[in-house]
PDB file of C-alpha atoms in Angstrom:
ATOM      1  CA  UNK A   1       0.000   0.000   0.000  1.00 55.00           C
ATOM      2  CA  UNK A   2       2.844   2.401   0.874  1.00 53.00           C
ATOM      3  CA  UNK A   3       4.507   1.717  -2.483  1.00 49.00           C
ATOM      4  CA  UNK A   4       1.314   2.470  -4.391  1.00 48.00           C
ATOM      5  CA  UNK A   5       0.828   5.698  -2.452  1.00 42.00           C
ATOM      6  CA  UNK A   6       4.427   6.718  -3.135  1.00 38.00           C
ATOM      7  CA  UNK A   7       4.064   6.039  -6.881  1.00 39.00           C
ATOM      8  CA  UNK A   8       0.864   8.111  -7.006  1.00 43.00           C
ATOM      9  CA  UNK A   9       2.478  10.961  -5.064  1.00 40.00           C
ATOM     10  CA  UNK A  10       5.563  10.970  -7.296  1.00 40.00           C
ATOM     11  CA  UNK A  11       3.395  10.906 -10.397  1.00 40.00           C
ATOM     12  CA  UNK A  12       1.360  13.888  -9.202  1.00 42.00           C
ATOM     13  CA  UNK A  13       4.518  15.796  -8.239  1.00 40.00           C
ATOM     14  CA  UNK A  14       6.097  15.090 -11.638  1.00 41.00           C
ATOM     15  CA  UNK A  15       2.984  16.235 -13.493  1.00 43.00           C
ATOM     16  CA  UNK A  16       2.725  19.462 -11.490  1.00 44.00           C
ATOM     17  CA  UNK A  17       6.423  20.257 -11.857  1.00 44.00           C
ATOM     18  CA  UNK A  18       6.409  19.290 -15.530  1.00 44.00           C
ATOM     19  CA  UNK A  19       3.499  21.631 -16.191  1.00 58.00           C
ATOM     20  CA  UNK A  20       5.519  24.696 -15.150  1.00 77.00           C
ATOM     21  CA  UNK A  21       5.820  26.127 -18.633  1.00 74.00           C
ATOM     22  CA  UNK A  22       6.550  22.871 -20.400  1.00 82.00           C
ATOM     23  CA  UNK A  23       2.911  21.931 -20.823  1.00 87.00           C
ATOM     24  CA  UNK A  24       0.228  24.340 -21.923  1.00 91.00           C
ATOM     25  CA  UNK A  25      -2.112  25.765 -19.293  1.00 91.00           C
ATOM     26  CA  UNK A  26      -4.783  25.326 -21.984  1.00 90.00           C
ATOM     27  CA  UNK A  27      -4.869  24.202 -25.596  1.00 87.00           C
ATOM     28  CA  UNK A  28      -7.123  23.907 -28.609  1.00 85.00           C
ATOM     29  CA  UNK A  29      -7.108  21.573 -31.567  1.00 84.00           C
ATOM     30  CA  UNK A  30      -7.878  22.890 -35.015  1.00 81.00           C
ATOM     31  CA  UNK A  31      -9.835  21.034 -37.689  1.00 82.00           C
ATOM     32  CA  UNK A  32      -6.595  19.880 -39.332  1.00 87.00           C
ATOM     33  CA  UNK A  33      -5.514  18.238 -36.057  1.00 87.00           C
ATOM     34  CA  UNK A  34      -2.855  20.811 -35.176  1.00 89.00           C
ATOM     35  CA  UNK A  35      -2.645  21.789 -31.510  1.00 90.00           C
ATOM     36  CA  UNK A  36      -2.122  25.296 -30.178  1.00 90.00           C
ATOM     37  CA  UNK A  37      -1.309  25.808 -26.531  1.00 92.00           C
ATOM     38  CA  UNK A  38      -0.943  28.623 -24.092  1.00 95.00           C
ATOM     39  CA  UNK A  39       2.415  28.244 -22.365  1.00 95.00           C
ATOM     40  CA  UNK A  40       3.324  30.332 -19.313  1.00 95.00           C
ATOM     41  CA  UNK A  41       6.824  29.643 -18.032  1.00 93.00           C
ATOM     42  CA  UNK A  42       7.696  30.079 -14.381  1.00 90.00           C
ATOM     43  CA  UNK A  43      10.292  32.772 -15.110  1.00 92.00           C
ATOM     44  CA  UNK A  44       7.610  34.989 -16.669  1.00 94.00           C
ATOM     45  CA  UNK A  45       5.095  34.388 -13.902  1.00 95.00           C
ATOM     46  CA  UNK A  46       7.704  35.158 -11.214  1.00 94.00           C
ATOM     47  CA  UNK A  47       8.324  38.557 -12.858  1.00 95.00           C
ATOM     48  CA  UNK A  48       4.628  39.244 -12.449  1.00 96.00           C
ATOM     49  CA  UNK A  49       2.934  40.318  -9.242  1.00 96.00           C
ATOM     50  CA  UNK A  50       1.560  37.970  -6.613  1.00 96.00           C
ATOM     51  CA  UNK A  51      -2.044  38.275  -5.516  1.00 97.00           C
ATOM     52  CA  UNK A  52      -4.136  36.838  -2.704  1.00 96.00           C
ATOM     53  CA  UNK A  53      -7.841  37.220  -3.574  1.00 96.00           C
ATOM     54  CA  UNK A  54      -8.948  37.647   0.044  1.00 96.00           C
ATOM     55  CA  UNK A  55      -6.717  40.732   0.359  1.00 95.00           C
ATOM     56  CA  UNK A  56      -8.343  42.871  -2.329  1.00 96.00           C
ATOM     57  CA  UNK A  57      -8.527  43.568  -6.027  1.00 97.00           C
ATOM     58  CA  UNK A  58      -6.058  42.004  -8.499  1.00 97.00           C
ATOM     59  CA  UNK A  59      -2.931  44.066  -9.245  1.00 97.00           C
ATOM     60  CA  UNK A  60      -4.118  44.405 -12.851  1.00 98.00           C
ATOM     61  CA  UNK A  61      -7.767  45.275 -13.477  1.00 98.00           C
ATOM     62  CA  UNK A  62      -9.978  43.410 -15.942  1.00 98.00           C
ATOM     63  CA  UNK A  63     -10.244  46.525 -18.109  1.00 98.00           C
ATOM     64  CA  UNK A  64      -6.445  46.942 -18.180  1.00 98.00           C
ATOM     65  CA  UNK A  65      -6.016  43.276 -19.188  1.00 98.00           C
ATOM     66  CA  UNK A  66      -8.702  43.699 -21.856  1.00 98.00           C
ATOM     67  CA  UNK A  67      -6.982  46.783 -23.285  1.00 97.00           C
ATOM     68  CA  UNK A  68      -3.576  45.066 -23.282  1.00 98.00           C
ATOM     69  CA  UNK A  69      -4.939  42.195 -25.374  1.00 97.00           C
ATOM     70  CA  UNK A  70      -6.686  44.527 -27.819  1.00 96.00           C
ATOM     71  CA  UNK A  71      -3.444  46.501 -28.326  1.00 96.00           C
ATOM     72  CA  UNK A  72      -1.394  43.301 -28.654  1.00 96.00           C
ATOM     73  CA  UNK A  73      -3.874  41.811 -31.140  1.00 94.00           C
ATOM     74  CA  UNK A  74      -3.712  44.890 -33.411  1.00 92.00           C
ATOM     75  CA  UNK A  75      -0.053  44.063 -34.052  1.00 92.00           C
ATOM     76  CA  UNK A  76      -0.553  40.330 -34.416  1.00 90.00           C
ATOM     77  CA  UNK A  77      -3.726  40.288 -36.525  1.00 89.00           C
ATOM     78  CA  UNK A  78      -2.977  43.115 -38.950  1.00 91.00           C
ATOM     79  CA  UNK A  79      -4.842  41.558 -41.872  1.00 91.00           C
ATOM     80  CA  UNK A  80      -8.081  41.370 -39.872  1.00 93.00           C
ATOM     81  CA  UNK A  81     -10.460  44.221 -39.112  1.00 93.00           C
ATOM     82  CA  UNK A  82     -10.400  43.606 -35.369  1.00 93.00           C
ATOM     83  CA  UNK A  83     -10.588  40.899 -32.738  1.00 93.00           C
ATOM     84  CA  UNK A  84     -13.541  40.019 -30.547  1.00 95.00           C
ATOM     85  CA  UNK A  85     -13.008  39.068 -26.937  1.00 96.00           C
ATOM     86  CA  UNK A  86     -15.211  36.094 -26.139  1.00 94.00           C
ATOM     87  CA  UNK A  87     -14.252  35.245 -22.585  1.00 96.00           C
ATOM     88  CA  UNK A  88     -12.155  36.544 -19.714  1.00 98.00           C
ATOM     89  CA  UNK A  89     -11.267  34.153 -16.931  1.00 97.00           C
ATOM     90  CA  UNK A  90      -9.110  34.742 -13.866  1.00 97.00           C
ATOM     91  CA  UNK A  91      -6.958  31.652 -13.256  1.00 97.00           C
ATOM     92  CA  UNK A  92      -4.449  30.605 -10.637  1.00 96.00           C
ATOM     93  CA  UNK A  93      -1.044  29.560 -11.950  1.00 95.00           C
ATOM     94  CA  UNK A  94      -0.424  26.012 -10.813  1.00 91.00           C
ATOM     95  CA  UNK A  95       3.188  25.009 -10.363  1.00 88.00           C
ATOM     96  CA  UNK A  96       4.964  23.286  -7.502  1.00 83.00           C
ATOM     97  CA  UNK A  97       6.672  25.833  -5.249  1.00 85.00           C
ATOM     98  CA  UNK A  98       5.066  28.867  -6.907  1.00 90.00           C
ATOM     99  CA  UNK A  99       2.153  30.328  -4.991  1.00 93.00           C
ATOM    100  CA  UNK A 100      -0.201  33.277  -5.203  1.00 96.00           C
ATOM    101  CA  UNK A 101       0.282  34.021  -8.897  1.00 97.00           C
ATOM    102  CA  UNK A 102      -2.783  34.551 -11.054  1.00 97.00           C
ATOM    103  CA  UNK A 103      -3.373  35.493 -14.671  1.00 98.00           C
ATOM    104  CA  UNK A 104      -6.234  36.382 -16.963  1.00 98.00           C
ATOM    105  CA  UNK A 105      -7.000  33.963 -19.767  1.00 97.00           C
ATOM    106  CA  UNK A 106      -8.660  35.948 -22.536  1.00 97.00           C
ATOM    107  CA  UNK A 107     -10.092  34.128 -25.534  1.00 95.00           C
ATOM    108  CA  UNK A 108     -10.204  36.102 -28.768  1.00 95.00           C
ATOM    109  CA  UNK A 109     -11.506  35.597 -32.287  1.00 93.00           C
ATOM    110  CA  UNK A 110     -10.303  37.589 -35.322  1.00 93.00           C
ATOM    111  CA  UNK A 111     -12.966  39.378 -37.385  1.00 95.00           C
ATOM    112  CA  UNK A 112     -12.819  40.158 -41.106  1.00 94.00           C
ATOM    113  CA  UNK A 113     -15.633  41.695 -43.119  1.00 94.00           C
ATOM    114  CA  UNK A 114     -17.873  41.530 -40.069  1.00 93.00           C
ATOM    115  CA  UNK A 115     -17.414  37.736 -39.775  1.00 93.00           C
ATOM    116  CA  UNK A 116     -15.757  36.061 -36.803  1.00 92.00           C
ATOM    117  CA  UNK A 117     -13.153  33.512 -37.903  1.00 88.00           C
ATOM    118  CA  UNK A 118     -13.952  30.739 -35.426  1.00 82.00           C
ATOM    119  CA  UNK A 119     -11.202  28.481 -36.777  1.00 79.00           C
ATOM    120  CA  UNK A 120      -8.631  31.016 -35.504  1.00 81.00           C
ATOM    121  CA  UNK A 121      -9.885  31.382 -31.939  1.00 83.00           C
ATOM    122  CA  UNK A 122      -6.962  31.922 -29.634  1.00 88.00           C
ATOM    123  CA  UNK A 123      -6.354  31.834 -25.928  1.00 93.00           C
ATOM    124  CA  UNK A 124      -4.096  34.559 -24.602  1.00 96.00           C
ATOM    125  CA  UNK A 125      -2.802  35.157 -21.104  1.00 97.00           C
ATOM    126  CA  UNK A 126      -2.259  38.478 -19.410  1.00 98.00           C
ATOM    127  CA  UNK A 127      -0.045  38.308 -16.357  1.00 98.00           C
ATOM    128  CA  UNK A 128      -0.532  40.687 -13.429  1.00 98.00           C
ATOM    129  CA  UNK A 129       2.356  42.839 -14.671  1.00 98.00           C
ATOM    130  CA  UNK A 130       0.555  43.370 -18.004  1.00 97.00           C
ATOM    131  CA  UNK A 131       2.614  40.944 -20.102  1.00 98.00           C
ATOM    132  CA  UNK A 132       0.510  39.376 -22.875  1.00 98.00           C
ATOM    133  CA  UNK A 133       1.326  35.818 -23.942  1.00 97.00           C
ATOM    134  CA  UNK A 134      -0.205  34.321 -27.088  1.00 95.00           C
ATOM    135  CA  UNK A 135      -0.638  30.692 -27.950  1.00 92.00           C
ATOM    136  CA  UNK A 136       1.819  28.684 -30.022  1.00 91.00           C
ATOM    137  CA  UNK A 137       1.732  25.522 -32.073  1.00 88.00           C
ATOM    138  CA  UNK A 138       3.031  22.373 -30.413  1.00 89.00           C
TER     139      UNK A 138
END
């Protein structure tokens, strides 16, 4: 029984530690089977600001995160008319030994000719220091 418990504990520890930037915090699969993930490495998150929800508002407001993504997207999606923000979620960064770091996950869709391009939906992250991280193919 002790051996089984140890194997489970080591497996969980490995998965948590391995996820610290080496696995996406979220990912999507396109129709062609390609995968795009949102990777946040621990060096970037440590440069951000810590936050404890019970102690007040996040260091970066929702509107500031929203505006950062819109500005970032204008440079990335130049051939499109604009991007639509579909969802904003506040998420805790999960990594062994790193506590009290949160980020916004903001899902966007490019728009051209008034039509949302659903096949190009993208998850972005905005860290509490305002850094925007886009997804990448893996």
